[in-house]
PDB file of C-alpha atoms in Angstrom:
ATOM      1  CA  MET A   1      -4.153 -18.195  -3.982  1.00  0.00           C
ATOM      2  CA  LEU A   2      -2.525 -18.348  -0.717  1.00  0.00           C
ATOM      3  CA  VAL A   3      -4.907 -18.618   2.453  1.00  0.00           C
ATOM      4  CA  VAL A   4      -3.506 -18.100   5.893  1.00  0.00           C
ATOM      5  CA  PRO A   5      -4.167 -21.160   8.124  1.00  0.00           C
ATOM      6  CA  GLU A   6      -6.366 -20.365  11.070  1.00  0.00           C
ATOM      7  CA  ASN A   7      -3.961 -21.682  13.733  1.00  0.00           C
ATOM      8  CA  GLU A   8      -1.363 -18.982  12.919  1.00  0.00           C
ATOM      9  CA  ILE A   9      -3.919 -16.097  13.498  1.00  0.00           C
ATOM     10  CA  GLN A  10      -4.516 -14.695  16.830  1.00  0.00           C
ATOM     11  CA  ILE A  11      -7.871 -12.877  17.410  1.00  0.00           C
ATOM     12  CA  ILE A  12      -8.810 -10.784  20.293  1.00  0.00           C
ATOM     13  CA  ALA A  13     -12.237  -9.493  20.925  1.00  0.00           C
ATOM     14  CA  VAL A  14     -12.148  -5.842  22.088  1.00  0.00           C
ATOM     15  CA  ARG A  15     -14.708  -2.917  22.716  1.00  0.00           C
ATOM     16  CA  ALA A  16     -15.424  -0.915  19.592  1.00  0.00           C
ATOM     17  CA  GLN A  17     -15.127   2.781  19.367  1.00  0.00           C
ATOM     18  CA  GLY A  18     -17.675   5.186  18.524  1.00  0.00           C
ATOM     19  CA  ALA A  19     -21.441   5.302  18.887  1.00  0.00           C
ATOM     20  CA  GLY A  20     -23.290   2.357  19.796  1.00  0.00           C
ATOM     21  CA  GLY A  21     -26.128   3.022  22.188  1.00  0.00           C
ATOM     22  CA  GLN A  22     -26.618   1.329  25.288  1.00  0.00           C
ATOM     23  CA  ASN A  23     -24.729  -1.631  24.088  1.00  0.00           C
ATOM     24  CA  VAL A  24     -21.365  -0.126  23.484  1.00  0.00           C
ATOM     25  CA  ASN A  25     -20.027  -0.380  26.792  1.00  0.00           C
ATOM     26  CA  LYS A  26     -20.707  -3.888  27.749  1.00  0.00           C
ATOM     27  CA  VAL A  27     -20.201  -5.801  24.581  1.00  0.00           C
ATOM     28  CA  SER A  28     -16.886  -6.423  22.966  1.00  0.00           C
ATOM     29  CA  ASN A  29     -17.712  -6.615  19.166  1.00  0.00           C
ATOM     30  CA  ALA A  30     -14.561  -5.401  17.484  1.00  0.00           C
ATOM     31  CA  VAL A  31     -11.831  -7.675  16.725  1.00  0.00           C
ATOM     32  CA  HIS A  32      -8.030  -7.328  16.715  1.00  0.00           C
ATOM     33  CA  LEU A  33      -6.335  -9.686  14.328  1.00  0.00           C
ATOM     34  CA  ARG A  34      -2.636 -10.450  15.107  1.00  0.00           C
ATOM     35  CA  PHE A  35      -0.456 -12.471  12.548  1.00  0.00           C
ATOM     36  CA  ASP A  36       3.266 -13.028  12.893  1.00  0.00           C
ATOM     37  CA  VAL A  37       4.839 -12.955   9.403  1.00  0.00           C
ATOM     38  CA  ARG A  38       8.183 -14.334  10.343  1.00  0.00           C
ATOM     39  CA  ALA A  39       6.782 -17.287  12.232  1.00  0.00           C
ATOM     40  CA  SER A  40       4.141 -18.262   9.569  1.00  0.00           C
ATOM     41  CA  SER A  41       4.270 -21.143   7.133  1.00  0.00           C
ATOM     42  CA  LEU A  42       4.109 -18.727   4.081  1.00  0.00           C
ATOM     43  CA  PRO A  43       6.792 -19.117   1.213  1.00  0.00           C
ATOM     44  CA  GLU A  44       9.969 -16.924   1.932  1.00  0.00           C
ATOM     45  CA  GLU A  45       9.412 -14.805  -0.960  1.00  0.00           C
ATOM     46  CA  VAL A  46       5.795 -13.898  -0.029  1.00  0.00           C
ATOM     47  CA  LYS A  47       7.098 -13.121   3.468  1.00  0.00           C
ATOM     48  CA  GLU A  48       9.837 -10.788   2.094  1.00  0.00           C
ATOM     49  CA  ARG A  49       7.454  -8.968  -0.132  1.00  0.00           C
ATOM     50  CA  LEU A  50       4.887  -8.601   2.661  1.00  0.00           C
ATOM     51  CA  LEU A  51       7.304  -7.239   5.091  1.00  0.00           C
ATOM     52  CA  SER A  52       8.649  -4.866   2.509  1.00  0.00           C
ATOM     53  CA  PHE A  53       5.135  -3.238   1.993  1.00  0.00           C
ATOM     54  CA  GLY A  54       5.095   0.078   3.406  1.00  0.00           C
ATOM     55  CA  ASP A  55       1.990  -0.486   5.339  1.00  0.00           C
ATOM     56  CA  GLN A  56       1.288   1.041   8.793  1.00  0.00           C
ATOM     57  CA  ARG A  57      -0.462  -2.276   9.814  1.00  0.00           C
ATOM     58  CA  ILE A  58       2.753  -4.088   9.835  1.00  0.00           C
ATOM     59  CA  THR A  59       4.786  -3.529  12.932  1.00  0.00           C
ATOM     60  CA  ARG A  60       8.706  -3.384  13.136  1.00  0.00           C
ATOM     61  CA  THR A  61       8.726  -6.967  14.511  1.00  0.00           C
ATOM     62  CA  GLY A  62       6.988  -8.319  11.487  1.00  0.00           C
ATOM     63  CA  VAL A  63       3.562  -8.724  13.187  1.00  0.00           C
ATOM     64  CA  VAL A  64       0.262  -7.701  11.092  1.00  0.00           C
ATOM     65  CA  VAL A  65      -2.410  -5.846  13.240  1.00  0.00           C
ATOM     66  CA  ILE A  66      -5.751  -5.642  11.649  1.00  0.00           C
ATOM     67  CA  LYS A  67      -8.768  -3.859  13.402  1.00  0.00           C
ATOM     68  CA  SER A  68     -12.188  -4.465  12.337  1.00  0.00           C
ATOM     69  CA  GLN A  69     -15.262  -2.808  13.978  1.00  0.00           C
ATOM     70  CA  GLN A  70     -17.492  -2.063  10.837  1.00  0.00           C
ATOM     71  CA  HIS A  71     -20.130  -4.668  11.894  1.00  0.00           C
ATOM     72  CA  ARG A  72     -22.211  -4.999  15.025  1.00  0.00           C
ATOM     73  CA  SER A  73     -21.590  -8.755  15.353  1.00  0.00           C
ATOM     74  CA  LEU A  74     -18.301 -10.297  16.407  1.00  0.00           C
ATOM     75  CA  GLU A  75     -18.310 -13.032  13.890  1.00  0.00           C
ATOM     76  CA  MET A  76     -18.911 -10.599  10.984  1.00  0.00           C
ATOM     77  CA  ASN A  77     -15.909  -8.539  12.214  1.00  0.00           C
ATOM     78  CA  ARG A  78     -13.843 -11.625  12.564  1.00  0.00           C
ATOM     79  CA  ALA A  79     -14.672 -12.752   9.030  1.00  0.00           C
ATOM     80  CA  GLU A  80     -13.782  -9.261   7.707  1.00  0.00           C
ATOM     81  CA  ALA A  81     -10.281  -9.049   9.454  1.00  0.00           C
ATOM     82  CA  ILE A  82      -9.483 -12.435   8.096  1.00  0.00           C
ATOM     83  CA  ALA A  83     -10.611 -11.492   4.553  1.00  0.00           C
ATOM     84  CA  ARG A  84      -8.365  -8.362   4.822  1.00  0.00           C
ATOM     85  CA  LEU A  85      -5.383 -10.455   6.034  1.00  0.00           C
ATOM     86  CA  ASN A  86      -5.857 -12.833   2.944  1.00  0.00           C
ATOM     87  CA  ALA A  87      -6.366 -10.029   0.586  1.00  0.00           C
ATOM     88  CA  MET A  88      -2.887  -8.650   1.739  1.00  0.00           C
ATOM     89  CA  VAL A  89      -1.335 -11.992   1.487  1.00  0.00           C
ATOM     90  CA  ALA A  90      -2.623 -12.412  -1.922  1.00  0.00           C
ATOM     91  CA  ALA A  91      -1.155  -8.891  -2.961  1.00  0.00           C
ATOM     92  CA  ALA A  92       2.284 -10.203  -1.692  1.00  0.00           C
ATOM     93  CA  ALA A  93       2.092 -13.392  -3.529  1.00  0.00           C
ATOM     94  CA  HIS A  94       1.655 -11.527  -6.686  1.00  0.00           C
ATOM     95  CA  VAL A  95       5.001 -11.486  -8.451  1.00  0.00           C
ATOM     96  CA  PRO A  96       5.474  -7.815 -10.029  1.00  0.00           C
ATOM     97  CA  LYS A  97       6.519  -8.128 -13.661  1.00  0.00           C
ATOM     98  CA  LYS A  98      10.017  -7.390 -14.728  1.00  0.00           C
ATOM     99  CA  ARG A  99      10.346  -4.012 -16.425  1.00  0.00           C
ATOM    100  CA  LYS A 100      12.106  -4.223 -19.973  1.00  0.00           C
ATOM    101  CA  ALA A 101      14.400  -1.291 -20.587  1.00  0.00           C
ATOM    102  CA  THR A 102      13.349   0.391 -23.765  1.00  0.00           C
ATOM    103  CA  ARG A 103      15.047   3.519 -25.575  1.00  0.00           C
ATOM    104  CA  PRO A 104      13.212   6.664 -26.455  1.00  0.00           C
ATOM    105  CA  THR A 105      12.261   6.938 -30.190  1.00  0.00           C
ATOM    106  CA  TYR A 106      13.789   9.398 -32.287  1.00  0.00           C
ATOM    107  CA  GLY A 107      10.505  11.327 -32.563  1.00  0.00           C
ATOM    108  CA  SER A 108      10.135  11.533 -28.907  1.00  0.00           C
ATOM    109  CA  LYS A 109      13.702  12.911 -28.716  1.00  0.00           C
ATOM    110  CA  GLN A 110      12.950  15.568 -31.450  1.00  0.00           C
ATOM    111  CA  ARG A 111       9.849  16.630 -29.607  1.00  0.00           C
ATOM    112  CA  ARG A 112      11.643  17.098 -26.310  1.00  0.00           C
ATOM    113  CA  ILE A 113      14.376  19.149 -27.882  1.00  0.00           C
ATOM    114  CA  GLU A 114      11.871  21.396 -29.892  1.00  0.00           C
ATOM    115  CA  GLY A 115       9.993  21.858 -26.452  1.00  0.00           C
ATOM    116  CA  LYS A 116      13.119  22.816 -24.922  1.00  0.00           C
ATOM    117  CA  LYS A 117      14.230  25.366 -27.590  1.00  0.00           C
ATOM    118  CA  LEU A 118      10.563  26.979 -27.451  1.00  0.00           C
ATOM    119  CA  ARG A 119      10.962  27.297 -23.658  1.00  0.00           C
ATOM    120  CA  GLY A 120      14.322  28.749 -24.041  1.00  0.00           C
ATOM    121  CA  ARG A 121      12.996  31.315 -26.583  1.00  0.00           C
ATOM    122  CA  VAL A 122      10.273  32.388 -24.221  1.00  0.00           C
ATOM    123  CA  LYS A 123      12.843  32.821 -21.317  1.00  0.00           C
ATOM    124  CA  ALA A 124      15.040  34.709 -23.566  1.00  0.00           C
ATOM    125  CA  LEU A 125      12.316  37.373 -24.160  1.00  0.00           C
ATOM    126  CA  ARG A 126      12.173  38.010 -20.476  1.00  0.00           C
ATOM    127  CA  GLY A 127      15.618  39.503 -20.158  1.00  0.00           C
ATOM    128  CA  LYS A 128      16.635  43.239 -19.859  1.00  0.00           C
ATOM    129  CA  LEU A 129      16.452  45.216 -22.993  1.00  0.00           C
ATOM    130  CA  THR A 130      19.751  46.672 -24.320  1.00  0.00           C
ATOM    131  CA  TYR A 131      19.607  49.764 -26.287  1.00  0.00           C
ATOM    132  CA  SER A 132      22.518  50.483 -28.584  1.00  0.00           C
ATOM    133  CA  GLU A 133      22.537  53.604 -30.536  1.00  0.00           C
TER     134      GLU A 133
END
């Protein structure tokens, strides 16, 4: 499992949003974690997979921004943000299995055609009636 080195992570303490009582306006407990994927020491294929994620936390310039404000202490928010980043990198490090092309079975083809014929018969009954004398 890949772990991101601490010296490649930039952590900024910011004020948390939401309710917090008298303490909320004077203490910076939330954390903004910034990690530049392109400038990191991760292997190239992991970088490519990480940048190809359709994740809103990754900017166009290739910087991962994670905000953590769940906990009341700065240290716990910091640890959670780092854990989320490591989970993201671990997901990118996982190589997806190649799909083997398979052909549909004879039975599945027959069931498909039978279903289509049945549907066609149902639709044919919806047509206008023609009276011939």
